[in-house]
Amino acid sequence: MHPLSSIPSFLFTLFAVYWGWIATAVPDRQPFIELTKPSGADASASVLLDYRFVPIYWRWWSAFKRSHATVGSTVLLALFLNYLIPPLSAHLFAPQTVLLTNFAPLAFAARYDASRIGANMDWRPIMSAVAATKLYNGGRIPWTDEQRAYRPFRAAAVTDGDARVKANTSAYAAYLSCEVVRDYSMTLNRRSSTSGTITMTGKDRGSGVLGRRDFSRLVFTAGTFPTSSQNLLGNVSVISCATGYRSQQGVLTVSGAPASSSSSSSTTAITIHSFAPHHGLSQSAEWTTTDFGSLVLYLAQKRAPAGFLGAEVLAQSISDIFTSVYMTAVAVNGMEQTSGDAATGGGAVSTPTTRLFVVLWMAYVVAFLALALWFAFFVFVHARNTGAF
């Protein structure tokens, strides 16, 4: 609660005290007012009338029954001021967070280098990071969202930890357009009852793609390994994916841009670990695949536990994992630190701060109290000038 929001409650309490003084005096004077009438008054309405013996909670009702409107309205308003208005007045002002925007110089401390991503890097840390974020809901890699990695920037001046920095930067992403291949054939060169070499041929989108080993077209084959199958594989799904890479400029808003804006990962891997190595099948394992394929299968299991080998589920999982792997690789390895801060011009720095705003419905209560204050002033002036009360 903001300290200034208690001011209305304090002022209305002072007003309630003042009005309570009036509400106490008016009933005591009412018998004398009755005696000043030219026609006189009954004893029950004058010398025998004492409102002090009537509880204040229904004193106003007793006054209205005797046609003492001034007493009734004064006492009723006193009840409102003492028991209804103070808790309401505490909510006249409500604190809200607003953003104060200033323009400040920004700087890049890293740049994108495509040569840092390829077969000469160790992909295992990348796969582990994707597993943590995509499969187990871990925290995001800095300067990434669900699909893109961004060139990091920072404000040249020191900013508040909760500040939002907006600047024009570059985003890098990769996508797969996956389709299930229906036109394919398999041949088996059997070496034993449980082993052999499977050769697959087929067409996707009008061209022969199966067997290609470049990064412009990725082909995935999934199936079960029943020994009774003629080709050693059963329930086969063949998925062909065309790759697409995108780089675009845009405005990015970040919260608390860190001073250190890039990773210090090296492009020289300790050991060479291929993105899609050759592998064989094993009957003893739950599944046999690459590290990338394991991520795909885990994500497919997460989405469809009972049918994770379905072609459509696998196609969507392959596309999502590929996008996450490329995004993570760019964020971790693809940004090269520059020797010094490269100025980018100006950016917007928005700092959250707390301001008080008037609550609309409480403003109407204040208007009503203003009328009550005017009525109190009228009663006071009338009593002094006429001596009628």
mmCIF file of C-alpha atoms in Angstrom:
data_model
loop_
_atom_site.group_PDB
_atom_site.id
_atom_site.type_symbol
_atom_site.label_atom_id
_atom_site.label_comp_id
_atom_site.label_asym_id
_atom_site.label_seq_id
_atom_site.Cartn_x
_atom_site.Cartn_y
_atom_site.Cartn_z
ATOM 1 C CA MET A 1 0.000 0.000 0.000
ATOM 2 C CA HIS A 2 1.376 3.394 -0.979
ATOM 3 C CA PRO A 3 1.819 5.818 1.983
ATOM 4 C CA LEU A 4 0.033 8.649 0.176
ATOM 5 C CA SER A 5 -3.088 6.529 -0.271
ATOM 6 C CA SER A 6 -3.815 6.975 3.469
ATOM 7 C CA ILE A 7 -4.259 10.758 3.129
ATOM 8 C CA PRO A 8 -7.939 10.583 2.008
ATOM 9 C CA SER A 9 -8.760 8.282 4.925
ATOM 10 C CA PHE A 10 -7.134 10.728 7.356
ATOM 11 C CA LEU A 11 -9.003 13.733 5.932
ATOM 12 C CA PHE A 12 -12.348 11.947 5.952
ATOM 13 C CA THR A 13 -11.742 10.875 9.559
ATOM 14 C CA LEU A 14 -11.224 14.510 10.540
ATOM 15 C CA PHE A 15 -14.415 15.411 8.723
ATOM 16 C CA ALA A 16 -16.268 12.575 10.514
ATOM 17 C CA VAL A 17 -15.101 13.932 13.895
ATOM 18 C CA TYR A 18 -16.347 17.406 13.004
ATOM 19 C CA TRP A 19 -19.655 16.043 11.766
ATOM 20 C CA GLY A 20 -20.017 13.908 14.888
ATOM 21 C CA TRP A 21 -19.842 17.085 16.975
ATOM 22 C CA ILE A 22 -22.717 18.515 14.927
ATOM 23 C CA ALA A 23 -24.688 15.250 15.079
ATOM 24 C CA THR A 24 -24.410 15.273 18.889
ATOM 25 C CA ALA A 25 -25.538 18.881 19.328
ATOM 26 C CA VAL A 26 -28.481 18.903 16.910
ATOM 27 C CA PRO A 27 -30.621 16.281 18.771
ATOM 28 C CA ASP A 28 -29.969 18.058 22.096
ATOM 29 C CA ARG A 29 -31.307 21.340 20.684
ATOM 30 C CA GLN A 30 -34.360 19.864 19.031
ATOM 31 C CA PRO A 31 -36.672 20.194 22.137
ATOM 32 C CA PHE A 32 -35.915 23.921 22.364
ATOM 33 C CA ILE A 33 -36.657 24.345 18.672
ATOM 34 C CA GLU A 34 -40.076 22.783 19.245
ATOM 35 C CA LEU A 35 -40.798 25.253 22.078
ATOM 36 C CA THR A 36 -40.099 28.252 19.829
ATOM 37 C CA LYS A 37 -42.914 27.354 17.440
ATOM 38 C CA PRO A 38 -45.838 29.829 17.562
ATOM 39 C CA SER A 39 -48.350 27.025 18.138
ATOM 40 C CA GLY A 40 -46.294 25.470 20.903
ATOM 41 C CA ALA A 41 -45.473 21.765 21.207
ATOM 42 C CA ASP A 42 -46.519 18.675 23.115
ATOM 43 C CA ALA A 43 -44.442 17.713 26.113
ATOM 44 C CA SER A 44 -43.419 14.436 24.442
ATOM 45 C CA ALA A 45 -41.926 16.427 21.551
ATOM 46 C CA SER A 46 -40.266 19.113 23.659
ATOM 47 C CA VAL A 47 -39.384 18.973 27.353
ATOM 48 C CA LEU A 48 -39.726 15.180 27.582
ATOM 49 C CA LEU A 49 -37.829 14.531 24.322
ATOM 50 C CA ASP A 50 -34.298 13.257 24.848
ATOM 51 C CA TYR A 51 -32.602 11.556 21.864
ATOM 52 C CA ARG A 52 -29.640 10.576 24.040
ATOM 53 C CA PHE A 53 -31.621 7.607 25.326
ATOM 54 C CA VAL A 54 -32.160 6.313 21.778
ATOM 55 C CA PRO A 55 -29.252 4.205 20.422
ATOM 56 C CA ILE A 56 -27.495 6.053 17.619
ATOM 57 C CA TYR A 57 -27.929 3.140 15.202
ATOM 58 C CA TRP A 58 -31.701 3.792 14.900
ATOM 59 C CA ARG A 59 -31.865 7.306 16.314
ATOM 60 C CA TRP A 60 -32.227 8.619 12.756
ATOM 61 C CA TRP A 61 -35.316 6.437 12.242
ATOM 62 C CA SER A 62 -36.914 7.733 15.450
ATOM 63 C CA ALA A 63 -36.232 11.316 14.323
ATOM 64 C CA PHE A 64 -37.788 10.802 10.894
ATOM 65 C CA LYS A 65 -40.923 9.321 12.505
ATOM 66 C CA ARG A 66 -41.293 12.552 14.522
ATOM 67 C CA SER A 67 -40.758 14.613 11.326
ATOM 68 C CA HIS A 68 -37.427 15.881 12.642
ATOM 69 C CA ALA A 69 -35.720 15.691 9.254
ATOM 70 C CA THR A 70 -32.700 17.739 10.310
ATOM 71 C CA VAL A 71 -31.933 15.413 13.223
ATOM 72 C CA GLY A 72 -32.523 12.272 11.162
ATOM 73 C CA SER A 73 -30.369 13.323 8.197
ATOM 74 C CA THR A 74 -27.577 14.605 10.449
ATOM 75 C CA VAL A 75 -27.395 11.396 12.492
ATOM 76 C CA LEU A 76 -27.669 9.177 9.397
ATOM 77 C CA LEU A 77 -24.814 11.009 7.702
ATOM 78 C CA ALA A 78 -22.744 10.674 10.884
ATOM 79 C CA LEU A 79 -23.179 6.902 10.713
ATOM 80 C CA PHE A 80 -22.037 6.899 7.092
ATOM 81 C CA LEU A 81 -18.994 9.020 7.898
ATOM 82 C CA ASN A 82 -17.940 6.842 10.828
ATOM 83 C CA TYR A 83 -18.582 3.318 9.543
ATOM 84 C CA LEU A 84 -18.877 3.394 5.749
ATOM 85 C CA ILE A 85 -16.718 6.167 4.354
ATOM 86 C CA PRO A 86 -13.344 5.505 6.124
ATOM 87 C CA PRO A 87 -12.790 2.016 4.664
ATOM 88 C CA LEU A 88 -13.924 3.217 1.249
ATOM 89 C CA SER A 89 -11.743 6.325 1.305
ATOM 90 C CA ALA A 90 -8.670 4.160 1.822
ATOM 91 C CA HIS A 91 -9.170 3.014 -1.782
ATOM 92 C CA LEU A 92 -9.574 6.437 -3.363
ATOM 93 C CA PHE A 93 -6.035 6.222 -4.753
ATOM 94 C CA ALA A 94 -4.674 2.996 -6.214
ATOM 95 C CA PRO A 95 -0.972 2.471 -6.966
ATOM 96 C CA GLN A 96 -0.176 1.279 -10.484
ATOM 97 C CA THR A 97 3.066 0.585 -12.274
ATOM 98 C CA VAL A 98 3.799 2.791 -15.275
ATOM 99 C CA LEU A 99 6.760 2.909 -17.629
ATOM 100 C CA LEU A 100 8.852 6.059 -17.955
ATOM 101 C CA THR A 101 10.632 5.949 -21.310
ATOM 102 C CA ASN A 102 13.917 7.660 -22.093
ATOM 103 C CA PHE A 103 16.236 7.351 -25.061
ATOM 104 C CA ALA A 104 19.764 6.103 -24.422
ATOM 105 C CA PRO A 105 22.708 4.922 -26.551
ATOM 106 C CA LEU A 106 22.928 1.164 -27.069
ATOM 107 C CA ALA A 107 25.806 -1.085 -28.052
ATOM 108 C CA PHE A 108 26.389 -4.547 -29.507
ATOM 109 C CA ALA A 109 29.242 -6.578 -28.052
ATOM 110 C CA ALA A 110 28.834 -9.601 -30.363
ATOM 111 C CA ARG A 111 28.063 -10.360 -33.983
ATOM 112 C CA TYR A 112 26.654 -13.390 -35.779
ATOM 113 C CA ASP A 113 29.232 -15.630 -37.485
ATOM 114 C CA ALA A 114 27.781 -18.532 -39.483
ATOM 115 C CA SER A 115 31.171 -20.275 -39.710
ATOM 116 C CA ARG A 116 31.026 -20.979 -35.974
ATOM 117 C CA ILE A 117 28.135 -23.414 -36.543
ATOM 118 C CA GLY A 118 28.878 -26.671 -38.350
ATOM 119 C CA ALA A 119 30.422 -30.126 -38.100
ATOM 120 C CA ASN A 120 33.520 -28.768 -36.348
ATOM 121 C CA MET A 121 31.599 -28.029 -33.143
ATOM 122 C CA ASP A 122 30.536 -30.376 -30.383
ATOM 123 C CA TRP A 123 26.760 -30.689 -30.621
ATOM 124 C CA ARG A 124 26.305 -32.565 -27.351
ATOM 125 C CA PRO A 125 26.061 -29.460 -25.120
ATOM 126 C CA ILE A 126 23.552 -28.033 -27.599
ATOM 127 C CA MET A 127 21.443 -31.197 -27.442
ATOM 128 C CA SER A 128 21.596 -31.160 -23.643
ATOM 129 C CA ALA A 129 20.459 -27.532 -23.527
ATOM 130 C CA VAL A 130 17.559 -28.279 -25.887
ATOM 131 C CA ALA A 131 16.536 -31.250 -23.744
ATOM 132 C CA ALA A 132 16.519 -29.047 -20.641
ATOM 133 C CA THR A 133 14.476 -26.245 -22.191
ATOM 134 C CA LYS A 134 12.214 -28.126 -24.606
ATOM 135 C CA LEU A 135 11.545 -31.357 -22.755
ATOM 136 C CA TYR A 136 11.863 -30.458 -19.077
ATOM 137 C CA ASN A 137 10.614 -26.848 -19.095
ATOM 138 C CA GLY A 138 13.936 -25.355 -18.039
ATOM 139 C CA GLY A 139 14.764 -21.669 -18.262
ATOM 140 C CA ARG A 140 15.365 -20.186 -21.679
ATOM 141 C CA ILE A 141 18.825 -19.568 -23.062
ATOM 142 C CA PRO A 142 19.562 -15.809 -22.822
ATOM 143 C CA TRP A 143 18.624 -13.835 -25.949
ATOM 144 C CA THR A 144 16.268 -16.488 -27.309
ATOM 145 C CA ASP A 145 12.547 -17.084 -27.453
ATOM 146 C CA GLU A 146 10.711 -20.193 -28.630
ATOM 147 C CA GLN A 147 12.039 -20.005 -32.198
ATOM 148 C CA ARG A 148 14.656 -17.270 -32.672
ATOM 149 C CA ALA A 149 18.070 -16.278 -31.378
ATOM 150 C CA TYR A 150 18.798 -12.546 -31.202
ATOM 151 C CA ARG A 151 21.954 -10.530 -31.502
ATOM 152 C CA PRO A 152 22.487 -9.273 -27.931
ATOM 153 C CA PHE A 153 22.707 -5.605 -27.042
ATOM 154 C CA ARG A 154 22.891 -3.520 -23.907
ATOM 155 C CA ALA A 155 22.363 0.041 -22.807
ATOM 156 C CA ALA A 156 25.582 2.032 -22.666
ATOM 157 C CA ALA A 157 24.511 3.636 -19.378
ATOM 158 C CA VAL A 158 23.652 1.797 -16.186
ATOM 159 C CA THR A 159 19.956 0.891 -16.093
ATOM 160 C CA ASP A 160 17.630 -0.356 -13.408
ATOM 161 C CA GLY A 161 17.393 -4.123 -13.060
ATOM 162 C CA ASP A 162 13.701 -4.023 -13.989
ATOM 163 C CA ALA A 163 14.173 -1.680 -16.941
ATOM 164 C CA ARG A 164 12.939 -2.667 -20.399
ATOM 165 C CA VAL A 165 15.314 -1.913 -23.247
ATOM 166 C CA LYS A 166 13.976 -1.670 -26.793
ATOM 167 C CA ALA A 167 16.257 -1.625 -29.826
ATOM 168 C CA ASN A 168 16.543 -2.691 -33.443
ATOM 169 C CA THR A 169 18.442 -5.984 -33.701
ATOM 170 C CA SER A 170 18.780 -9.138 -35.822
ATOM 171 C CA ALA A 171 16.977 -12.437 -35.313
ATOM 172 C CA TYR A 172 18.165 -15.811 -36.619
ATOM 173 C CA ALA A 173 16.026 -18.910 -37.015
ATOM 174 C CA ALA A 174 15.784 -22.181 -38.909
ATOM 175 C CA TYR A 175 12.671 -24.080 -39.893
ATOM 176 C CA LEU A 176 11.777 -27.429 -41.412
ATOM 177 C CA SER A 177 8.936 -28.047 -43.822
ATOM 178 C CA CYS A 178 8.241 -31.728 -43.182
ATOM 179 C CA GLU A 179 6.000 -34.024 -45.190
ATOM 180 C CA VAL A 180 5.306 -37.717 -44.859
ATOM 181 C CA VAL A 181 6.680 -39.629 -47.863
ATOM 182 C CA ARG A 182 4.133 -42.057 -49.275
ATOM 183 C CA ASP A 183 5.982 -43.013 -52.488
ATOM 184 C CA TYR A 184 8.955 -45.051 -51.300
ATOM 185 C CA SER A 185 10.312 -48.599 -51.437
ATOM 186 C CA MET A 186 12.659 -50.628 -49.242
ATOM 187 C CA THR A 187 15.060 -53.419 -50.162
ATOM 188 C CA LEU A 188 16.857 -55.625 -47.659
ATOM 189 C CA ASN A 189 20.318 -57.147 -48.027
ATOM 190 C CA ARG A 190 20.037 -59.705 -45.232
ATOM 191 C CA ARG A 191 23.182 -60.912 -43.528
ATOM 192 C CA SER A 192 21.469 -63.027 -40.877
ATOM 193 C CA SER A 193 18.005 -63.561 -39.474
ATOM 194 C CA THR A 194 18.282 -60.408 -37.351
ATOM 195 C CA SER A 195 20.675 -58.180 -39.307
ATOM 196 C CA GLY A 196 21.114 -56.692 -42.717
ATOM 197 C CA THR A 197 21.315 -53.494 -44.725
ATOM 198 C CA ILE A 198 18.132 -51.643 -45.676
ATOM 199 C CA THR A 199 18.149 -49.431 -48.744
ATOM 200 C CA MET A 200 15.305 -46.956 -49.227
ATOM 201 C CA THR A 201 14.365 -45.062 -52.371
ATOM 202 C CA GLY A 202 11.508 -42.706 -53.018
ATOM 203 C CA LYS A 203 10.318 -39.293 -54.093
ATOM 204 C CA ASP A 204 9.206 -36.267 -52.166
ATOM 205 C CA ARG A 205 7.590 -33.234 -53.800
ATOM 206 C CA GLY A 206 8.546 -34.457 -57.250
ATOM 207 C CA SER A 207 12.211 -35.254 -56.701
ATOM 208 C CA GLY A 208 14.223 -38.152 -55.390
ATOM 209 C CA VAL A 209 15.418 -37.286 -51.936
ATOM 210 C CA LEU A 210 15.913 -40.466 -49.946
ATOM 211 C CA GLY A 211 19.538 -41.155 -49.276
ATOM 212 C CA ARG A 212 20.678 -37.512 -49.569
ATOM 213 C CA ARG A 213 23.083 -36.500 -46.807
ATOM 214 C CA ASP A 214 23.208 -32.692 -47.097
ATOM 215 C CA PHE A 215 21.572 -30.093 -44.875
ATOM 216 C CA SER A 216 19.087 -28.767 -47.447
ATOM 217 C CA ARG A 217 16.901 -31.877 -47.261
ATOM 218 C CA LEU A 218 16.709 -34.064 -44.172
ATOM 219 C CA VAL A 219 15.083 -37.497 -44.353
ATOM 220 C CA PHE A 220 13.986 -39.359 -41.235
ATOM 221 C CA THR A 221 12.888 -42.989 -41.036
ATOM 222 C CA ALA A 222 11.136 -44.406 -37.995
ATOM 223 C CA GLY A 223 9.787 -47.863 -37.368
ATOM 224 C CA THR A 224 9.664 -50.838 -35.065
ATOM 225 C CA PHE A 225 12.090 -53.776 -35.174
ATOM 226 C CA PRO A 226 10.054 -57.009 -35.278
ATOM 227 C CA THR A 227 12.055 -60.063 -36.332
ATOM 228 C CA SER A 228 9.068 -61.370 -38.294
ATOM 229 C CA SER A 229 9.064 -58.421 -40.715
ATOM 230 C CA GLN A 230 10.267 -59.125 -44.242
ATOM 231 C CA ASN A 231 12.454 -55.995 -44.195
ATOM 232 C CA LEU A 232 13.359 -56.139 -40.461
ATOM 233 C CA LEU A 233 11.389 -52.895 -39.954
ATOM 234 C CA GLY A 234 7.677 -52.581 -39.291
ATOM 235 C CA ASN A 235 5.269 -49.643 -38.983
ATOM 236 C CA VAL A 236 7.655 -47.555 -41.058
ATOM 237 C CA SER A 237 7.231 -43.780 -41.353
ATOM 238 C CA VAL A 238 9.399 -41.853 -43.808
ATOM 239 C CA ILE A 239 9.513 -38.092 -43.312
ATOM 240 C CA SER A 240 11.287 -35.691 -45.657
ATOM 241 C CA CYS A 241 12.019 -32.170 -44.450
ATOM 242 C CA ALA A 242 13.185 -29.174 -46.471
ATOM 243 C CA THR A 243 15.304 -26.734 -44.493
ATOM 244 C CA GLY A 244 14.852 -22.993 -44.382
ATOM 245 C CA TYR A 245 17.036 -20.404 -42.678
ATOM 246 C CA ARG A 246 15.913 -16.884 -41.917
ATOM 247 C CA SER A 247 17.589 -13.707 -40.743
ATOM 248 C CA GLN A 248 15.554 -10.562 -40.219
ATOM 249 C CA GLN A 249 15.732 -7.152 -38.603
ATOM 250 C CA GLY A 250 13.191 -6.013 -36.063
ATOM 251 C CA VAL A 251 12.559 -4.246 -32.794
ATOM 252 C CA LEU A 252 13.181 -6.351 -29.693
ATOM 253 C CA THR A 253 12.177 -5.465 -26.137
ATOM 254 C CA VAL A 254 14.068 -7.147 -23.305
ATOM 255 C CA SER A 255 13.892 -6.829 -19.532
ATOM 256 C CA GLY A 256 17.138 -6.192 -17.701
ATOM 257 C CA ALA A 257 19.577 -6.533 -20.626
ATOM 258 C CA PRO A 258 22.770 -8.026 -19.132
ATOM 259 C CA ALA A 259 26.071 -6.208 -19.325
ATOM 260 C CA SER A 260 27.767 -9.324 -20.678
ATOM 261 C CA SER A 261 26.013 -9.855 -23.961
ATOM 262 C CA SER A 262 27.480 -13.004 -25.495
ATOM 263 C CA SER A 263 28.820 -16.443 -24.756
ATOM 264 C CA SER A 264 32.507 -17.248 -24.640
ATOM 265 C CA SER A 265 32.117 -20.741 -26.121
ATOM 266 C CA SER A 266 34.879 -21.874 -28.432
ATOM 267 C CA THR A 267 34.263 -23.051 -31.988
ATOM 268 C CA THR A 268 36.903 -25.793 -31.645
ATOM 269 C CA ALA A 269 35.294 -28.891 -30.197
ATOM 270 C CA ILE A 270 37.197 -31.165 -27.843
ATOM 271 C CA THR A 271 35.979 -34.119 -29.895
ATOM 272 C CA ILE A 272 34.168 -34.238 -33.205
ATOM 273 C CA HIS A 273 30.564 -35.292 -32.671
ATOM 274 C CA SER A 274 28.492 -35.449 -35.842
ATOM 275 C CA PHE A 275 24.996 -34.011 -35.974
ATOM 276 C CA ALA A 276 23.655 -37.156 -37.707
ATOM 277 C CA PRO A 277 26.165 -40.035 -37.453
ATOM 278 C CA HIS A 278 25.726 -43.432 -39.075
ATOM 279 C CA HIS A 279 24.329 -46.008 -36.699
ATOM 280 C CA GLY A 280 22.967 -49.526 -36.575
ATOM 281 C CA LEU A 281 19.973 -51.141 -34.935
ATOM 282 C CA SER A 282 19.935 -53.035 -31.664
ATOM 283 C CA GLN A 283 17.197 -55.368 -30.478
ATOM 284 C CA SER A 284 18.165 -54.911 -26.826
ATOM 285 C CA ALA A 285 17.665 -51.120 -26.740
ATOM 286 C CA GLU A 286 14.331 -49.359 -26.368
ATOM 287 C CA TRP A 287 15.278 -47.432 -29.474
ATOM 288 C CA THR A 288 18.393 -46.844 -31.527
ATOM 289 C CA THR A 289 18.887 -43.430 -33.059
ATOM 290 C CA THR A 290 21.083 -40.330 -33.016
ATOM 291 C CA ASP A 291 21.137 -37.729 -30.243
ATOM 292 C CA PHE A 292 18.867 -35.594 -32.401
ATOM 293 C CA GLY A 293 16.525 -38.534 -32.948
ATOM 294 C CA SER A 294 16.346 -39.173 -29.202
ATOM 295 C CA LEU A 295 15.187 -35.598 -28.618
ATOM 296 C CA VAL A 296 12.543 -36.058 -31.306
ATOM 297 C CA LEU A 297 11.270 -39.289 -29.777
ATOM 298 C CA TYR A 298 11.163 -37.847 -26.248
ATOM 299 C CA LEU A 299 9.187 -34.842 -27.469
ATOM 300 C CA ALA A 300 6.844 -37.107 -29.453
ATOM 301 C CA GLN A 301 6.307 -39.250 -26.340
ATOM 302 C CA LYS A 302 5.523 -36.131 -24.350
ATOM 303 C CA ARG A 303 2.894 -35.060 -26.882
ATOM 304 C CA ALA A 304 1.353 -38.449 -27.693
ATOM 305 C CA PRO A 305 2.417 -41.174 -25.237
ATOM 306 C CA ALA A 306 0.301 -43.862 -26.894
ATOM 307 C CA GLY A 307 1.133 -43.011 -30.506
ATOM 308 C CA PHE A 308 4.491 -41.277 -30.530
ATOM 309 C CA LEU A 309 5.601 -43.186 -33.639
ATOM 310 C CA GLY A 310 2.772 -41.729 -35.692
ATOM 311 C CA ALA A 311 4.011 -39.955 -38.793
ATOM 312 C CA GLU A 312 2.256 -36.643 -38.104
ATOM 313 C CA VAL A 313 3.440 -36.505 -34.479
ATOM 314 C CA LEU A 314 7.009 -37.268 -35.539
ATOM 315 C CA ALA A 315 6.935 -34.682 -38.338
ATOM 316 C CA GLN A 316 5.877 -31.890 -35.973
ATOM 317 C CA SER A 317 8.371 -32.977 -33.315
ATOM 318 C CA ILE A 318 11.214 -33.088 -35.842
ATOM 319 C CA SER A 319 10.428 -29.557 -36.996
ATOM 320 C CA ASP A 320 10.241 -28.173 -33.447
ATOM 321 C CA ILE A 321 13.447 -29.855 -32.276
ATOM 322 C CA PHE A 322 15.364 -28.682 -35.348
ATOM 323 C CA THR A 323 14.263 -25.091 -34.740
ATOM 324 C CA SER A 324 15.286 -25.312 -31.074
ATOM 325 C CA VAL A 325 18.654 -26.891 -31.874
ATOM 326 C CA TYR A 326 19.564 -24.212 -34.401
ATOM 327 C CA MET A 327 18.341 -21.426 -32.128
ATOM 328 C CA THR A 328 20.427 -22.745 -29.228
ATOM 329 C CA ALA A 329 23.483 -23.249 -31.433
ATOM 330 C CA VAL A 330 23.307 -19.638 -32.615
ATOM 331 C CA ALA A 331 22.874 -18.290 -29.082
ATOM 332 C CA VAL A 332 25.662 -20.408 -27.567
ATOM 333 C CA ASN A 333 28.190 -20.718 -30.395
ATOM 334 C CA GLY A 334 27.070 -18.478 -33.223
ATOM 335 C CA MET A 335 27.723 -15.099 -31.587
ATOM 336 C CA GLU A 336 31.326 -13.923 -31.745
ATOM 337 C CA GLN A 337 32.479 -11.333 -29.270
ATOM 338 C CA THR A 338 33.831 -8.151 -30.792
ATOM 339 C CA SER A 339 36.933 -6.356 -29.554
ATOM 340 C CA GLY A 340 34.876 -3.377 -28.370
ATOM 341 C CA ASP A 341 31.316 -2.208 -28.109
ATOM 342 C CA ALA A 342 29.876 -1.456 -31.522
ATOM 343 C CA ALA A 343 27.571 1.521 -31.156
ATOM 344 C CA THR A 344 24.110 1.054 -32.618
ATOM 345 C CA GLY A 345 22.630 4.469 -32.028
ATOM 346 C CA GLY A 346 19.726 5.127 -29.737
ATOM 347 C CA GLY A 347 17.241 2.844 -28.107
ATOM 348 C CA ALA A 348 14.343 3.217 -25.726
ATOM 349 C CA VAL A 349 14.861 2.426 -22.051
ATOM 350 C CA SER A 350 11.608 2.089 -20.102
ATOM 351 C CA THR A 351 11.866 2.077 -16.316
ATOM 352 C CA PRO A 352 8.864 0.906 -14.254
ATOM 353 C CA THR A 353 7.771 3.233 -11.476
ATOM 354 C CA THR A 354 4.760 3.454 -9.175
ATOM 355 C CA ARG A 355 2.164 6.190 -9.552
ATOM 356 C CA LEU A 356 -1.126 6.873 -7.766
ATOM 357 C CA PHE A 357 -4.342 6.914 -9.797
ATOM 358 C CA VAL A 358 -7.820 7.952 -8.717
ATOM 359 C CA VAL A 359 -10.343 5.123 -8.506
ATOM 360 C CA LEU A 360 -13.356 6.301 -10.490
ATOM 361 C CA TRP A 361 -16.131 4.930 -8.310
ATOM 362 C CA MET A 362 -14.466 6.404 -5.241
ATOM 363 C CA ALA A 363 -14.402 9.774 -6.974
ATOM 364 C CA TYR A 364 -18.201 9.702 -6.950
ATOM 365 C CA VAL A 365 -18.086 9.062 -3.202
ATOM 366 C CA VAL A 366 -15.884 12.121 -2.817
ATOM 367 C CA ALA A 367 -18.410 14.157 -4.782
ATOM 368 C CA PHE A 368 -21.140 13.009 -2.424
ATOM 369 C CA LEU A 369 -19.023 13.984 0.562
ATOM 370 C CA ALA A 370 -18.453 17.399 -0.961
ATOM 371 C CA LEU A 371 -22.217 17.891 -0.988
ATOM 372 C CA ALA A 372 -22.354 16.703 2.621
ATOM 373 C CA LEU A 373 -19.653 19.199 3.548
ATOM 374 C CA TRP A 374 -21.642 21.967 1.926
ATOM 375 C CA PHE A 375 -24.676 20.876 3.939
ATOM 376 C CA ALA A 376 -22.599 20.902 7.142
ATOM 377 C CA PHE A 377 -21.427 24.416 6.380
ATOM 378 C CA PHE A 378 -25.031 25.454 5.764
ATOM 379 C CA VAL A 379 -26.136 24.040 9.141
ATOM 380 C CA PHE A 380 -23.310 25.814 10.935
ATOM 381 C CA VAL A 381 -23.958 29.206 9.297
ATOM 382 C CA HIS A 382 -27.717 28.931 9.774
ATOM 383 C CA ALA A 383 -27.281 28.119 13.455
ATOM 384 C CA ARG A 384 -25.052 31.132 14.029
ATOM 385 C CA ASN A 385 -27.125 33.649 12.068
ATOM 386 C CA THR A 386 -30.615 32.709 13.178
ATOM 387 C CA GLY A 387 -30.112 31.007 16.490
ATOM 388 C CA ALA A 388 -32.906 28.669 15.456
ATOM 389 C CA PHE A 389 -31.032 25.522 16.435
#
